[in-house]
Short mmCIF file of the C-alpha atoms (twelve columns), coordinates in Angstrom:
data_MODEL
# 
_entry.id   MODEL 
# 
loop_
_atom_site.group_PDB 
_atom_site.id 
_atom_site.type_symbol 
_atom_site.label_atom_id 
_atom_site.label_alt_id 
_atom_site.label_comp_id 
_atom_site.label_asym_id 
_atom_site.label_seq_id 
_atom_site.Cartn_x 
_atom_site.Cartn_y 
_atom_site.Cartn_z 
_atom_site.pdbx_PDB_model_num 
ATOM 1   C CA . UNK A 1   16.683  5.192   -12.508 1 
ATOM 2   C CA . UNK A 2   19.847  3.350   -11.703 1 
ATOM 3   C CA . UNK A 3   21.914  2.865   -8.605  1 
ATOM 4   C CA . UNK A 4   21.020  3.035   -4.946  1 
ATOM 5   C CA . UNK A 5   21.025  6.483   -3.373  1 
ATOM 6   C CA . UNK A 6   21.638  7.611   0.184   1 
ATOM 7   C CA . UNK A 7   18.306  8.039   1.912   1 
ATOM 8   C CA . UNK A 8   16.927  10.390  4.544   1 
ATOM 9   C CA . UNK A 9   13.941  9.284   6.626   1 
ATOM 10  C CA . UNK A 10  11.915  11.508  8.948   1 
ATOM 11  C CA . UNK A 11  8.703   11.381  10.958  1 
ATOM 12  C CA . UNK A 12  6.053   13.833  9.761   1 
ATOM 13  C CA . UNK A 13  2.471   14.715  10.611  1 
ATOM 14  C CA . UNK A 14  -0.210  15.191  7.978   1 
ATOM 15  C CA . UNK A 15  -3.208  17.434  8.750   1 
ATOM 16  C CA . UNK A 16  -6.501  15.734  7.880   1 
ATOM 17  C CA . UNK A 17  -10.142 16.711  8.244   1 
ATOM 18  C CA . UNK A 18  -10.274 14.559  11.378  1 
ATOM 19  C CA . UNK A 19  -6.983  15.393  13.060  1 
ATOM 20  C CA . UNK A 20  -3.368  14.621  12.263  1 
ATOM 21  C CA . UNK A 21  -1.934  11.442  10.778  1 
ATOM 22  C CA . UNK A 22  1.551   10.444  11.846  1 
ATOM 23  C CA . UNK A 23  3.635   9.231   8.929   1 
ATOM 24  C CA . UNK A 24  7.122   8.340   7.728   1 
ATOM 25  C CA . UNK A 25  8.746   10.199  4.850   1 
ATOM 26  C CA . UNK A 26  11.751  8.771   3.008   1 
ATOM 27  C CA . UNK A 27  13.555  10.383  0.087   1 
ATOM 28  C CA . UNK A 28  16.992  10.504  -1.517  1 
ATOM 29  C CA . UNK A 29  19.401  12.507  0.610   1 
ATOM 30  C CA . UNK A 30  19.957  15.322  -1.856  1 
ATOM 31  C CA . UNK A 31  18.507  18.707  -2.676  1 
ATOM 32  C CA . UNK A 32  16.408  17.494  -5.609  1 
ATOM 33  C CA . UNK A 33  12.714  16.715  -5.868  1 
ATOM 34  C CA . UNK A 34  11.760  13.163  -6.818  1 
ATOM 35  C CA . UNK A 35  8.584   11.424  -8.040  1 
ATOM 36  C CA . UNK A 36  6.217   10.774  -5.146  1 
ATOM 37  C CA . UNK A 37  4.929   7.398   -3.975  1 
ATOM 38  C CA . UNK A 38  2.129   6.929   -1.455  1 
ATOM 39  C CA . UNK A 39  2.821   3.712   0.464   1 
ATOM 40  C CA . UNK A 40  -0.208  2.100   2.119   1 
ATOM 41  C CA . UNK A 41  0.482   -0.055  5.175   1 
ATOM 42  C CA . UNK A 42  -0.673  -3.578  5.936   1 
ATOM 43  C CA . UNK A 43  -2.882  -4.282  8.959   1 
ATOM 44  C CA . UNK A 44  0.052   -4.371  11.380  1 
ATOM 45  C CA . UNK A 45  0.819   -0.797  10.492  1 
ATOM 46  C CA . UNK A 46  3.649   1.694   10.422  1 
ATOM 47  C CA . UNK A 47  6.680   0.020   12.046  1 
ATOM 48  C CA . UNK A 48  10.398  -0.578  11.348  1 
ATOM 49  C CA . UNK A 49  9.637   -3.116  8.596   1 
ATOM 50  C CA . UNK A 50  7.618   -0.617  6.568   1 
ATOM 51  C CA . UNK A 51  10.212  2.085   7.135   1 
ATOM 52  C CA . UNK A 52  12.877  -0.244  5.736   1 
ATOM 53  C CA . UNK A 53  10.717  -0.891  2.675   1 
ATOM 54  C CA . UNK A 54  10.120  2.828   2.191   1 
ATOM 55  C CA . UNK A 55  13.872  3.432   2.476   1 
ATOM 56  C CA . UNK A 56  14.537  0.866   -0.232  1 
ATOM 57  C CA . UNK A 57  12.022  2.552   -2.518  1 
ATOM 58  C CA . UNK A 58  13.524  5.950   -1.758  1 
ATOM 59  C CA . UNK A 59  16.957  4.529   -2.569  1 
ATOM 60  C CA . UNK A 60  15.645  3.841   -6.068  1 
ATOM 61  C CA . UNK A 61  14.915  7.552   -6.512  1 
ATOM 62  C CA . UNK A 62  11.460  8.207   -5.057  1 
ATOM 63  C CA . UNK A 63  9.969   10.348  -2.307  1 
ATOM 64  C CA . UNK A 64  7.870   7.935   -0.261  1 
ATOM 65  C CA . UNK A 65  5.132   8.726   2.262   1 
ATOM 66  C CA . UNK A 66  3.884   5.992   4.622   1 
ATOM 67  C CA . UNK A 67  0.907   7.262   6.650   1 
ATOM 68  C CA . UNK A 68  -0.509  5.575   9.711   1 
ATOM 69  C CA . UNK A 69  -3.988  5.154   8.248   1 
ATOM 70  C CA . UNK A 70  -5.337  4.134   11.677  1 
ATOM 71  C CA . UNK A 71  -4.244  7.426   13.254  1 
ATOM 72  C CA . UNK A 72  -7.704  8.023   14.732  1 
ATOM 73  C CA . UNK A 73  -6.760  5.388   17.304  1 
ATOM 74  C CA . UNK A 74  -3.433  6.979   18.152  1 
ATOM 75  C CA . UNK A 75  0.097   7.088   16.758  1 
ATOM 76  C CA . UNK A 76  1.773   3.966   15.415  1 
ATOM 77  C CA . UNK A 77  2.069   1.297   16.568  1 
ATOM 78  C CA . UNK A 78  -1.658  1.321   17.278  1 
ATOM 79  C CA . UNK A 79  -1.292  -2.048  19.016  1 
ATOM 80  C CA . UNK A 80  1.826   -3.487  20.604  1 
ATOM 81  C CA . UNK A 81  3.694   -5.724  18.159  1 
ATOM 82  C CA . UNK A 82  6.299   -8.431  18.717  1 
ATOM 83  C CA . UNK A 83  9.618   -8.205  16.867  1 
ATOM 84  C CA . UNK A 84  8.558   -11.195 14.765  1 
ATOM 85  C CA . UNK A 85  4.876   -11.775 14.054  1 
ATOM 86  C CA . UNK A 86  4.231   -15.511 14.048  1 
ATOM 87  C CA . UNK A 87  1.138   -17.645 13.622  1 
ATOM 88  C CA . UNK A 88  0.818   -17.945 17.388  1 
ATOM 89  C CA . UNK A 89  0.432   -14.164 17.789  1 
ATOM 90  C CA . UNK A 90  -1.817  -13.403 14.812  1 
ATOM 91  C CA . UNK A 91  -5.203  -14.315 16.359  1 
ATOM 92  C CA . UNK A 92  -4.713  -12.034 19.363  1 
ATOM 93  C CA . UNK A 93  -3.385  -9.205  17.208  1 
ATOM 94  C CA . UNK A 94  -6.291  -9.397  14.779  1 
ATOM 95  C CA . UNK A 95  -8.738  -9.519  17.671  1 
ATOM 96  C CA . UNK A 96  -7.423  -6.069  18.550  1 
ATOM 97  C CA . UNK A 97  -6.948  -4.772  15.019  1 
ATOM 98  C CA . UNK A 98  -10.094 -5.950  13.226  1 
ATOM 99  C CA . UNK A 99  -12.568 -3.597  14.949  1 
ATOM 100 C CA . UNK A 100 -10.146 -0.697  14.482  1 
ATOM 101 C CA . UNK A 101 -9.728  -1.443  10.783  1 
ATOM 102 C CA . UNK A 102 -13.492 -1.782  10.301  1 
ATOM 103 C CA . UNK A 103 -13.955 1.748   11.602  1 
ATOM 104 C CA . UNK A 104 -11.871 3.013   8.672   1 
ATOM 105 C CA . UNK A 105 -14.759 3.115   6.214   1 
ATOM 106 C CA . UNK A 106 -14.101 3.697   2.507   1 
ATOM 107 C CA . UNK A 107 -15.439 7.249   2.864   1 
ATOM 108 C CA . UNK A 108 -13.074 8.054   5.735   1 
ATOM 109 C CA . UNK A 109 -10.131 6.367   4.009   1 
ATOM 110 C CA . UNK A 110 -10.643 8.340   0.816   1 
ATOM 111 C CA . UNK A 111 -11.099 11.594  2.716   1 
ATOM 112 C CA . UNK A 112 -7.711  10.869  4.266   1 
ATOM 113 C CA . UNK A 113 -6.268  9.922   0.877   1 
ATOM 114 C CA . UNK A 114 -7.075  13.419  -0.347  1 
ATOM 115 C CA . UNK A 115 -5.084  14.827  2.553   1 
ATOM 116 C CA . UNK A 116 -2.108  12.551  1.841   1 
ATOM 117 C CA . UNK A 117 -2.108  13.497  -1.846  1 
ATOM 118 C CA . UNK A 118 -2.402  17.210  -1.061  1 
ATOM 119 C CA . UNK A 119 0.472   16.948  1.398   1 
ATOM 120 C CA . UNK A 120 2.648   15.273  -1.235  1 
ATOM 121 C CA . UNK A 121 1.690   17.913  -3.802  1 
ATOM 122 C CA . UNK A 122 3.078   20.573  -1.437  1 
ATOM 123 C CA . UNK A 123 6.108   18.541  -0.337  1 
ATOM 124 C CA . UNK A 124 9.385   20.198  -1.461  1 
ATOM 125 C CA . UNK A 125 11.021  16.779  -1.876  1 
ATOM 126 C CA . UNK A 126 8.347   15.631  -4.354  1 
ATOM 127 C CA . UNK A 127 8.092   16.581  -8.009  1 
ATOM 128 C CA . UNK A 128 4.924   18.027  -9.482  1 
ATOM 129 C CA . UNK A 129 2.543   15.709  -11.240 1 
ATOM 130 C CA . UNK A 130 0.747   12.436  -10.552 1 
ATOM 131 C CA . UNK A 131 2.001   10.015  -7.930  1 
ATOM 132 C CA . UNK A 132 2.467   6.274   -7.714  1 
ATOM 133 C CA . UNK A 133 0.913   4.109   -5.019  1 
ATOM 134 C CA . UNK A 134 1.913   0.792   -3.521  1 
ATOM 135 C CA . UNK A 135 -0.195  -1.056  -0.964  1 
ATOM 136 C CA . UNK A 136 0.068   -4.248  1.062   1 
ATOM 137 C CA . UNK A 137 -2.716  -6.477  2.444   1 
ATOM 138 C CA . UNK A 138 -5.439  -3.967  3.407   1 
ATOM 139 C CA . UNK A 139 -3.291  -1.328  1.721   1 
ATOM 140 C CA . UNK A 140 -3.806  -2.954  -1.690  1 
ATOM 141 C CA . UNK A 141 -7.500  -2.148  -1.436  1 
ATOM 142 C CA . UNK A 142 -6.693  1.405   -0.354  1 
ATOM 143 C CA . UNK A 143 -4.369  1.758   -3.352  1 
ATOM 144 C CA . UNK A 144 -7.117  0.690   -5.749  1 
ATOM 145 C CA . UNK A 145 -9.704  2.913   -4.078  1 
ATOM 146 C CA . UNK A 146 -7.369  5.909   -4.224  1 
ATOM 147 C CA . UNK A 147 -6.640  5.333   -7.917  1 
ATOM 148 C CA . UNK A 148 -10.379 5.266   -8.586  1 
ATOM 149 C CA . UNK A 149 -11.259 8.198   -6.334  1 
ATOM 150 C CA . UNK A 150 -8.445  10.536  -7.427  1 
ATOM 151 C CA . UNK A 151 -7.709  9.431   -11.005 1 
ATOM 152 C CA . UNK A 152 -6.206  12.789  -11.950 1 
ATOM 153 C CA . UNK A 153 -3.616  12.417  -9.174  1 
ATOM 154 C CA . UNK A 154 -2.535  8.792   -9.624  1 
ATOM 155 C CA . UNK A 155 -0.385  7.565   -12.518 1 
ATOM 156 C CA . UNK A 156 0.288   4.050   -11.218 1 
ATOM 157 C CA . UNK A 157 -0.927  1.811   -8.419  1 
ATOM 158 C CA . UNK A 158 0.296   -1.576  -7.243  1 
ATOM 159 C CA . UNK A 159 -1.093  -3.970  -4.670  1 
ATOM 160 C CA . UNK A 160 0.517   -7.022  -3.088  1 
ATOM 161 C CA . UNK A 161 -1.185  -9.875  -1.227  1 
ATOM 162 C CA . UNK A 162 -4.343  -7.784  -1.183  1 
ATOM 163 C CA . UNK A 163 -7.410  -8.869  0.766   1 
ATOM 164 C CA . UNK A 164 -11.074 -8.798  -0.298  1 
ATOM 165 C CA . UNK A 165 -10.461 -6.785  -3.460  1 
ATOM 166 C CA . UNK A 166 -13.473 -8.096  -5.383  1 
ATOM 167 C CA . UNK A 167 -16.236 -9.172  -3.017  1 
ATOM 168 C CA . UNK A 168 -20.027 -9.113  -3.373  1 
ATOM 169 C CA . UNK A 169 -20.225 -6.029  -1.167  1 
ATOM 170 C CA . UNK A 170 -21.767 -2.872  -2.584  1 
ATOM 171 C CA . UNK A 171 -18.541 -0.968  -1.866  1 
ATOM 172 C CA . UNK A 172 -16.000 -3.566  -3.002  1 
ATOM 173 C CA . UNK A 173 -12.805 -1.915  -4.324  1 
ATOM 174 C CA . UNK A 174 -13.119 -3.515  -7.786  1 
ATOM 175 C CA . UNK A 175 -16.299 -1.532  -8.468  1 
ATOM 176 C CA . UNK A 176 -14.156 1.587   -8.925  1 
ATOM 177 C CA . UNK A 177 -12.411 0.078   -11.957 1 
ATOM 178 C CA . UNK A 178 -14.284 2.259   -14.452 1 
ATOM 179 C CA . UNK A 179 -12.899 5.398   -12.783 1 
ATOM 180 C CA . UNK A 180 -9.245  4.329   -12.835 1 
ATOM 181 C CA . UNK A 181 -6.898  5.951   -15.355 1 
ATOM 182 C CA . UNK A 182 -3.644  4.752   -13.732 1 
ATOM 183 C CA . UNK A 183 -1.714  1.689   -14.814 1 
ATOM 184 C CA . UNK A 184 -2.175  -1.110  -12.272 1 
ATOM 185 C CA . UNK A 185 -0.189  -4.116  -11.102 1 
ATOM 186 C CA . UNK A 186 -1.298  -6.737  -8.578  1 
ATOM 187 C CA . UNK A 187 0.844   -9.521  -7.169  1 
ATOM 188 C CA . UNK A 188 -1.444  -12.056 -5.511  1 
ATOM 189 C CA . UNK A 189 -0.477  -14.916 -3.206  1 
ATOM 190 C CA . UNK A 190 -1.898  -18.275 -4.199  1 
ATOM 191 C CA . UNK A 191 -1.986  -19.407 -0.545  1 
ATOM 192 C CA . UNK A 192 -4.303  -16.581 0.468   1 
ATOM 193 C CA . UNK A 193 -7.789  -17.274 1.792   1 
ATOM 194 C CA . UNK A 194 -8.557  -13.537 1.824   1 
ATOM 195 C CA . UNK A 195 -8.413  -13.387 -1.985  1 
ATOM 196 C CA . UNK A 196 -9.663  -16.683 -3.479  1 
ATOM 197 C CA . UNK A 197 -9.365  -17.436 -7.214  1 
ATOM 198 C CA . UNK A 198 -12.925 -16.320 -7.941  1 
ATOM 199 C CA . UNK A 199 -12.137 -12.847 -6.600  1 
ATOM 200 C CA . UNK A 200 -8.948  -12.652 -8.668  1 
ATOM 201 C CA . UNK A 201 -10.993 -13.528 -11.760 1 
ATOM 202 C CA . UNK A 202 -13.668 -10.954 -10.898 1 
ATOM 203 C CA . UNK A 203 -10.992 -8.303  -10.380 1 
ATOM 204 C CA . UNK A 204 -9.356  -8.997  -13.740 1 
ATOM 205 C CA . UNK A 205 -12.702 -8.986  -15.532 1 
ATOM 206 C CA . UNK A 206 -13.570 -5.606  -13.997 1 
ATOM 207 C CA . UNK A 207 -10.267 -4.111  -15.137 1 
ATOM 208 C CA . UNK A 208 -10.590 -5.550  -18.629 1 
ATOM 209 C CA . UNK A 209 -14.190 -4.393  -19.026 1 
ATOM 210 C CA . UNK A 210 -13.196 -0.885  -17.942 1 
ATOM 211 C CA . UNK A 211 -10.225 -0.757  -20.294 1 
ATOM 212 C CA . UNK A 212 -7.769  -0.328  -17.425 1 
ATOM 213 C CA . UNK A 213 -4.106  -0.964  -18.219 1 
ATOM 214 C CA . UNK A 214 -3.273  -3.699  -15.783 1 
ATOM 215 C CA . UNK A 215 -1.142  -6.756  -15.129 1 
ATOM 216 C CA . UNK A 216 -1.868  -9.307  -12.428 1 
ATOM 217 C CA . UNK A 217 0.242   -12.253 -11.353 1 
ATOM 218 C CA . UNK A 218 -0.291  -15.048 -8.865  1 
ATOM 219 C CA . UNK A 219 2.842   -15.873 -6.897  1 
ATOM 220 C CA . UNK A 220 2.918   -19.643 -6.521  1 
ATOM 221 C CA . UNK A 221 3.570   -20.863 -2.989  1 
ATOM 222 C CA . UNK A 222 3.359   -17.389 -1.463  1 
ATOM 223 C CA . UNK A 223 1.175   -16.677 1.552   1 
ATOM 224 C CA . UNK A 224 -0.785  -13.602 2.573   1 
ATOM 225 C CA . UNK A 225 1.799   -11.120 3.837   1 
ATOM 226 C CA . UNK A 226 4.726   -12.577 1.878   1 
ATOM 227 C CA . UNK A 227 6.562   -9.238  1.559   1 
ATOM 228 C CA . UNK A 228 6.822   -8.654  5.305   1 
ATOM 229 C CA . UNK A 229 10.207  -9.774  6.650   1 
ATOM 230 C CA . UNK A 230 9.105   -9.327  10.266  1 
ATOM 231 C CA . UNK A 231 6.534   -12.133 9.913   1 
ATOM 232 C CA . UNK A 232 6.887   -15.900 9.651   1 
ATOM 233 C CA . UNK A 233 5.006   -15.914 6.314   1 
ATOM 234 C CA . UNK A 234 7.774   -13.894 4.659   1 
ATOM 235 C CA . UNK A 235 8.892   -15.304 1.312   1 
ATOM 236 C CA . UNK A 236 12.233  -13.850 0.190   1 
ATOM 237 C CA . UNK A 237 11.898  -14.971 -3.436  1 
ATOM 238 C CA . UNK A 238 8.367   -13.593 -3.792  1 
ATOM 239 C CA . UNK A 239 9.454   -10.363 -2.088  1 
ATOM 240 C CA . UNK A 240 12.213  -9.773  -4.638  1 
ATOM 241 C CA . UNK A 241 9.759   -10.530 -7.430  1 
ATOM 242 C CA . UNK A 242 7.480   -7.868  -5.938  1 
ATOM 243 C CA . UNK A 243 10.313  -5.314  -5.905  1 
ATOM 244 C CA . UNK A 244 11.128  -5.990  -9.559  1 
ATOM 245 C CA . UNK A 245 7.486   -5.604  -10.599 1 
ATOM 246 C CA . UNK A 246 6.911   -2.486  -8.488  1 
ATOM 247 C CA . UNK A 247 10.023  -0.669  -9.673  1 
ATOM 248 C CA . UNK A 248 9.288   -1.595  -13.286 1 
ATOM 249 C CA . UNK A 249 5.815   -0.063  -12.964 1 
ATOM 250 C CA . UNK A 250 6.993   3.091   -11.217 1 
ATOM 251 C CA . UNK A 251 9.974   3.656   -13.504 1 
ATOM 252 C CA . UNK A 252 7.741   3.448   -16.577 1 
ATOM 253 C CA . UNK A 253 4.898   5.604   -15.316 1 
ATOM 254 C CA . UNK A 254 6.595   8.235   -13.154 1 
# 
């Protein structure tokens, strides 16, 4: 896919087993259907920054759905956010967000994922067939879980500055590796305490042992959250590297 297309973005609501998830849908502004991408938010949630990222992806020729995965606690933004999220605001924000995020158990998240995928399958702006997924921070784990839970529906999944992807927990995302049939890409930040080198190694070993097509890279000097331009950890160079890797994956698999 070449060129940047005009994009149309709208707010939508997705029926789930537990209510209705508010979401943002972006797609090329034409009458054609385009390959679908499920975009999983970071902890700060559905906000202008994520809508801008979805628009950029849609401009490359995709129909992109960004659900508020924390919809059980109300429409986005679930907590009030500053225009720029700096180190001084993070502790207070995570004090609010952490208990909310913990309530989104893997079982609930994957029940929701089924609803998101079904909605995309019926979406007139999306082509038939498997979808791609991209996820950020907590969304990287959701991307991996979705690829392992719905392998027949996911052709590609990418995760960027993911957190706790390969822990000792009995429900760690990496334990789904043997169920994944999608091609995977992960762009890790080397300045990221939430995914230390031993977890990166464990993740790669799980993918290799399961025969999963995958490529992982560690972005030197990048911090957790490096793709998010509305935060003070944003890294413009690493962000562009992420776009190149993501579009390469999606263009090849979708």
